[in-house]
Short mmCIF file of C-alpha atoms in Angstrom, two decimals:
data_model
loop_
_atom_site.label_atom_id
_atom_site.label_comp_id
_atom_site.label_asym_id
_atom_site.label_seq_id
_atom_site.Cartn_x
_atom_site.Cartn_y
_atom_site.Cartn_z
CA UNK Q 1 92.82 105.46 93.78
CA UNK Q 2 93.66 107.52 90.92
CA UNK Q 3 97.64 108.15 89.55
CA UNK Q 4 98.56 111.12 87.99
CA UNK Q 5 101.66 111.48 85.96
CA UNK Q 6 103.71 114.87 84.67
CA UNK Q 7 102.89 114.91 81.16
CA UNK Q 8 105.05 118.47 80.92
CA UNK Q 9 107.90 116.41 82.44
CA UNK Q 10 108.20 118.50 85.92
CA UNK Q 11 109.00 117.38 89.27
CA UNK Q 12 106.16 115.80 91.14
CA UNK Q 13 106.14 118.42 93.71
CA UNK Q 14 105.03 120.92 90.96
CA UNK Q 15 102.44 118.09 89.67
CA UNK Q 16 100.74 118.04 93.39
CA UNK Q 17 97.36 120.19 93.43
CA UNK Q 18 98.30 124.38 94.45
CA UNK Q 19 96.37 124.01 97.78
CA UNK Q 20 97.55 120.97 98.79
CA UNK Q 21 101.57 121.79 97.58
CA UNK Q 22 101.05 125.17 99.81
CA UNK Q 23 100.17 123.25 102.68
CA UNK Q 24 102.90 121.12 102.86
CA UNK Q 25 105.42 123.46 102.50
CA UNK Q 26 104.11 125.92 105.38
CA UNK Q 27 104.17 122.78 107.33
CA UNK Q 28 107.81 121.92 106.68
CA UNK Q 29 108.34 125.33 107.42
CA UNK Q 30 107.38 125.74 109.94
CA UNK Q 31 108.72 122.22 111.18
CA UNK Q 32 112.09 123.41 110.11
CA UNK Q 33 111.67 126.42 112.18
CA UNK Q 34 110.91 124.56 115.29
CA UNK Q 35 113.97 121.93 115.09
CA UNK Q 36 115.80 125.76 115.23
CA UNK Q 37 113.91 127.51 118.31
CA UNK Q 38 111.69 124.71 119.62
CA UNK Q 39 110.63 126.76 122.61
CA UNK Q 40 109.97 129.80 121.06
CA UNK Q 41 108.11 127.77 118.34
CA UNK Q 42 105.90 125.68 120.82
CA UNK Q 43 105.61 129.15 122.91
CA UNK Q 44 104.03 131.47 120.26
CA UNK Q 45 102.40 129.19 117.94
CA UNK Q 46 101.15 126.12 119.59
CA UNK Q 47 97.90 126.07 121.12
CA UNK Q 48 97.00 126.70 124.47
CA UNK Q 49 93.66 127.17 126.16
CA UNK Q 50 92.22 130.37 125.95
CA UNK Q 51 92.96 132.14 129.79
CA UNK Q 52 96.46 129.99 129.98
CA UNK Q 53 99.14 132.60 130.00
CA UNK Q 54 100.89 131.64 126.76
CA UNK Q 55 98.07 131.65 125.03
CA UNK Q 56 97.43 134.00 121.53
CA UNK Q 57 94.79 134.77 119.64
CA UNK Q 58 96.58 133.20 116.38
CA UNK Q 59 97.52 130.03 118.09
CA UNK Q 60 94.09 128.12 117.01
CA UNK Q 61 95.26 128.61 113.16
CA UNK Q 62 99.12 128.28 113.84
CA UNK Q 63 99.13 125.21 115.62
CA UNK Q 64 97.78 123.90 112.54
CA UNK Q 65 100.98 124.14 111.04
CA UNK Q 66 103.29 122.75 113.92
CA UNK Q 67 104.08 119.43 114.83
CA UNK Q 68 105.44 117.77 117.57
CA UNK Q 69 108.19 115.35 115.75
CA UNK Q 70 109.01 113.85 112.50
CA UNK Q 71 106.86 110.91 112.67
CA UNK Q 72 103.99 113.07 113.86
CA UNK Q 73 104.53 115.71 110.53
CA UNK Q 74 106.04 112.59 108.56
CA UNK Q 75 102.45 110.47 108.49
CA UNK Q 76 100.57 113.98 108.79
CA UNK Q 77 102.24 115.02 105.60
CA UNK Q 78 102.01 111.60 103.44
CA UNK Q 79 98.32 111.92 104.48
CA UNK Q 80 97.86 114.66 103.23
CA UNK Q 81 99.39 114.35 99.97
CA UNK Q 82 97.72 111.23 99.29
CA UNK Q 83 94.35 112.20 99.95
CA UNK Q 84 94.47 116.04 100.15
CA UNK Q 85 95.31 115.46 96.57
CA UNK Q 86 92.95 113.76 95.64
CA UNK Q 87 90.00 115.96 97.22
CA UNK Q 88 91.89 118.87 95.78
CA UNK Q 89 91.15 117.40 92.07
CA UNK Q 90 87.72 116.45 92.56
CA UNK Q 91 85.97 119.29 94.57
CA UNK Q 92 88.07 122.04 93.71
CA UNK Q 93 91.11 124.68 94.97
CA UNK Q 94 88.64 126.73 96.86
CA UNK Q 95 86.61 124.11 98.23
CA UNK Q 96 89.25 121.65 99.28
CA UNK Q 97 90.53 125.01 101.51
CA UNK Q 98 87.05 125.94 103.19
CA UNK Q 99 87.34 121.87 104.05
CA UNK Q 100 90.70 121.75 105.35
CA UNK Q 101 90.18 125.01 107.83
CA UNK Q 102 86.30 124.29 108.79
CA UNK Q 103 88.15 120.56 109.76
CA UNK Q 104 90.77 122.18 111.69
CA UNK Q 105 89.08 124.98 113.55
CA UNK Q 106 86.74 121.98 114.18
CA UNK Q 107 88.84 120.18 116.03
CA UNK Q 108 90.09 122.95 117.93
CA UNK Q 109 86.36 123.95 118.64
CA UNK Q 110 85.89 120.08 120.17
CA UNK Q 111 89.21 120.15 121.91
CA UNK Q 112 88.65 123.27 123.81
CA UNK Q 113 85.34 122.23 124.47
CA UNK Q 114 86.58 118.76 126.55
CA UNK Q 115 89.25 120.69 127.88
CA UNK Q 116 86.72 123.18 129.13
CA UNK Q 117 84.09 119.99 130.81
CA UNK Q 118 87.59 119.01 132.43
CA UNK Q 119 88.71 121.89 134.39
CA UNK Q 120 85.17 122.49 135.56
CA UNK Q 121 85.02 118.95 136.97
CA UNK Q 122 88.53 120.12 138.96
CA UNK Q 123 87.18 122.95 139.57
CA UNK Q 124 84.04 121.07 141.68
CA UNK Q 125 86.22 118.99 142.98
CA UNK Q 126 88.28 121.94 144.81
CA UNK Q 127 91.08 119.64 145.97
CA UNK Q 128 94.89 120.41 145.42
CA UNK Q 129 95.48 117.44 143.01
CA UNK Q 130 92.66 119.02 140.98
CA UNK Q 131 94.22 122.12 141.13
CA UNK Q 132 97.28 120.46 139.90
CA UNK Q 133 95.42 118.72 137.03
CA UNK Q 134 94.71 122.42 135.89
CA UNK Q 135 97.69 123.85 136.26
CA UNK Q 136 98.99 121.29 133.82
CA UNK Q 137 96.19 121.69 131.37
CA UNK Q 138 96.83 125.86 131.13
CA UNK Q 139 100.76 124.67 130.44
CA UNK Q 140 99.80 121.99 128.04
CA UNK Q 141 100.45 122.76 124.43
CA UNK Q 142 98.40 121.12 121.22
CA UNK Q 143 100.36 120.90 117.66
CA UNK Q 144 99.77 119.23 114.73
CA UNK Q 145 97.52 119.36 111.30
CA UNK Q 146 96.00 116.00 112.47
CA UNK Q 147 92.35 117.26 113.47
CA UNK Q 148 92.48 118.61 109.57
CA UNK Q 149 93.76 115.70 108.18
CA UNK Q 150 91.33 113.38 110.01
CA UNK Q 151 88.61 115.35 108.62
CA UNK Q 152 89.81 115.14 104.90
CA UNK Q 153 89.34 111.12 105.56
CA UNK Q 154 86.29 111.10 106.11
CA UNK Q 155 85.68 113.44 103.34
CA UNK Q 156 87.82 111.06 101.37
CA UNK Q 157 85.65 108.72 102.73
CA UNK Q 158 81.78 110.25 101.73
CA UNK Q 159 83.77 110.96 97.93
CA UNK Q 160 84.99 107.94 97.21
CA UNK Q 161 82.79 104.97 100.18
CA UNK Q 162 84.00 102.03 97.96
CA UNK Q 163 87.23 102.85 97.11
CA UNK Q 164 89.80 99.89 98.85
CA UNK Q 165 92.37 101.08 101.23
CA UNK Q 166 95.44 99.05 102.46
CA UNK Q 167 97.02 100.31 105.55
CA UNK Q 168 100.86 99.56 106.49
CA UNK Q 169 99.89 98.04 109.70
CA UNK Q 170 97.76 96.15 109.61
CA UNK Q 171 97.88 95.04 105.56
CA UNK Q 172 94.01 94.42 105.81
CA UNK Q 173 91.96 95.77 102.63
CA UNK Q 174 88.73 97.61 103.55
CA UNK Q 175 86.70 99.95 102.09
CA UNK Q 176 87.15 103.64 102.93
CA UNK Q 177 83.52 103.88 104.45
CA UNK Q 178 84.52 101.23 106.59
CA UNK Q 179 88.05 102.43 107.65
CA UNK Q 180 87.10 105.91 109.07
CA UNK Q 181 84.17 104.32 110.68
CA UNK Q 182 86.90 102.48 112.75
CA UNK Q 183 88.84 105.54 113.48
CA UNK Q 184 86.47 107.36 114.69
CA UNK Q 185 85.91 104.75 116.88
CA UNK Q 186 89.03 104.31 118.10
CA UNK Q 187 89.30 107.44 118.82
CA UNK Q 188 86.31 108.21 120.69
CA UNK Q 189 87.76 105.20 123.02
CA UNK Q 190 90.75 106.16 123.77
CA UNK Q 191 89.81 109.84 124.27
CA UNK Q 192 86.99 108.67 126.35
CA UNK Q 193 88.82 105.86 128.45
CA UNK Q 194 92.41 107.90 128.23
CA UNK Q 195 94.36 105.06 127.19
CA UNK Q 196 96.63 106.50 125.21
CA UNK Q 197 98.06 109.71 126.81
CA UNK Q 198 99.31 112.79 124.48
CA UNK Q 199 97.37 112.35 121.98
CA UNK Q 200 94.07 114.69 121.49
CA UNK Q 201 91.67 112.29 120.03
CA UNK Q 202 88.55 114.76 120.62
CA UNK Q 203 90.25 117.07 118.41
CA UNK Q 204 90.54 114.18 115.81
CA UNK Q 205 86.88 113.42 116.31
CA UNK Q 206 86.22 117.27 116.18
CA UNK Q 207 87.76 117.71 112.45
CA UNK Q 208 86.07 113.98 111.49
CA UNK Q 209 82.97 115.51 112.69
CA UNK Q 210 83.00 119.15 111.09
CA UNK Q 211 84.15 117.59 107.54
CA UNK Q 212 81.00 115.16 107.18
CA UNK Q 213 79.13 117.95 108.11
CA UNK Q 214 80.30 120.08 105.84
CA UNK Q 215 80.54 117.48 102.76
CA UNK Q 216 76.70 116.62 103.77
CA UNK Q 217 76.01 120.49 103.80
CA UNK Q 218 77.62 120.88 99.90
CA UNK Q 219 75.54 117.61 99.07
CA UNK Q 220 72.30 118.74 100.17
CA UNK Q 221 72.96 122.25 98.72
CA UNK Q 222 73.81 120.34 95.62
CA UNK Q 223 77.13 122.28 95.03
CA UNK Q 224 79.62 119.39 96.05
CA UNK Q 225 80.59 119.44 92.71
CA UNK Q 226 80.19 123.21 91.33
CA UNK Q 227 83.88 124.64 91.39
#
């Protein structure tokens, strides 16, 4: 992993990459704005399938930008910088932002898509705890820049396969290759098995999936690395 230092002696904010520094402050914005007029907030610019009632046509870009607490924007965020940075520098300003929406609308794409299988399994199924199960769903709101951010690993990941990551928890060195092989995993069990409730792991999978495509697409077009 590469360190970059201020050589004009400004703040490190102003020495994180344009797209990158843009992205982070809408976030926090928009964070800010919710710990105001949460249900407002959640109500107009979370996501919410398509024929729910509270559901907008801007919501599958906004809810991009929302989050649900400040562990949930706090990790989002330092993810982000750390490797949104880093993608920034070596693809490029306008490339790095084609990745970071094709990941996001991704994951919505995915998300919607499960949601969809779901409520037409309750649907068959035509009892009233079914039609409770969709009730929910329509009510059910989806924040956070995580199916994004799980898609810049992996393109972190296809950039940079040897490069050794540490997490916090656990402290195990692997190569990047190897650690968003395991999320992915991980994610596609406990989205499949529901183990973990409140989380949307297809939409994880969803940007995961959408940036290797899109990294393989720039490869094989050979302009991965044409700014």
């Amino acid at each position: 992993m590469a360190y970059y230092t201020n050589r004009n002696g400004g703040s490190f904010f102003s020495n994180v990459p344009t797209v990158t520094r843009t992205l982070l402050v809408i976030n926090i914005i928009m964070f800010v704005a919710t710990l105001i007029n949460e249900d407002f907030m959640i109500e107009k610019f979370a996501l919410f399938y398509p024929t729910s009632y509270f559901f907008r046509w801007w919501q599958p870009l906004s809810h991009m930008f929302m989050h649900g607490g400040f562990w949930h924007i706090f990790f989002n965020m330092y993810t982000l910088l750390m490797f949104g940075s880093i993608i920034e520098r070596t693809i490029g300003e306008k490339k790095f932002l084609i990745l970071y929406f094709v990941c996001g609308f991704g994951a919505v794409l995915l998300h919607l898509g499960v949601q969809y299988l779901q409520i037409q399994n309750w649907m068959a199924a035509a009892t009233p705890a079914a039609q409770i199960n969709i009730t929910n769903l329509l009510r059910t709101p989806t924040v956070g820049a995580s199916g994004a951010i799980y898609g810049l690993l992996i393109a972190f990941a296809m950039l940079n396969p040897d490069a050794v990551l540490t997490l916090i928890f656990p402290p195990i060195p692997l190569k990047a290759k190897w650690w968003v092989i395991i999320f992915a995993a991980i994610e596609l069990l406990t989205g499949m098995t529901g183990t973990v409730g409140g989380v949307a792991h297809f939409a994880h999978l969803g940007g995961m999936l959408f940036g290797f495509l899109l990294i393989l697409y720039w490869r094989k077009k050979g302009t991965l690395w044409k700014r």
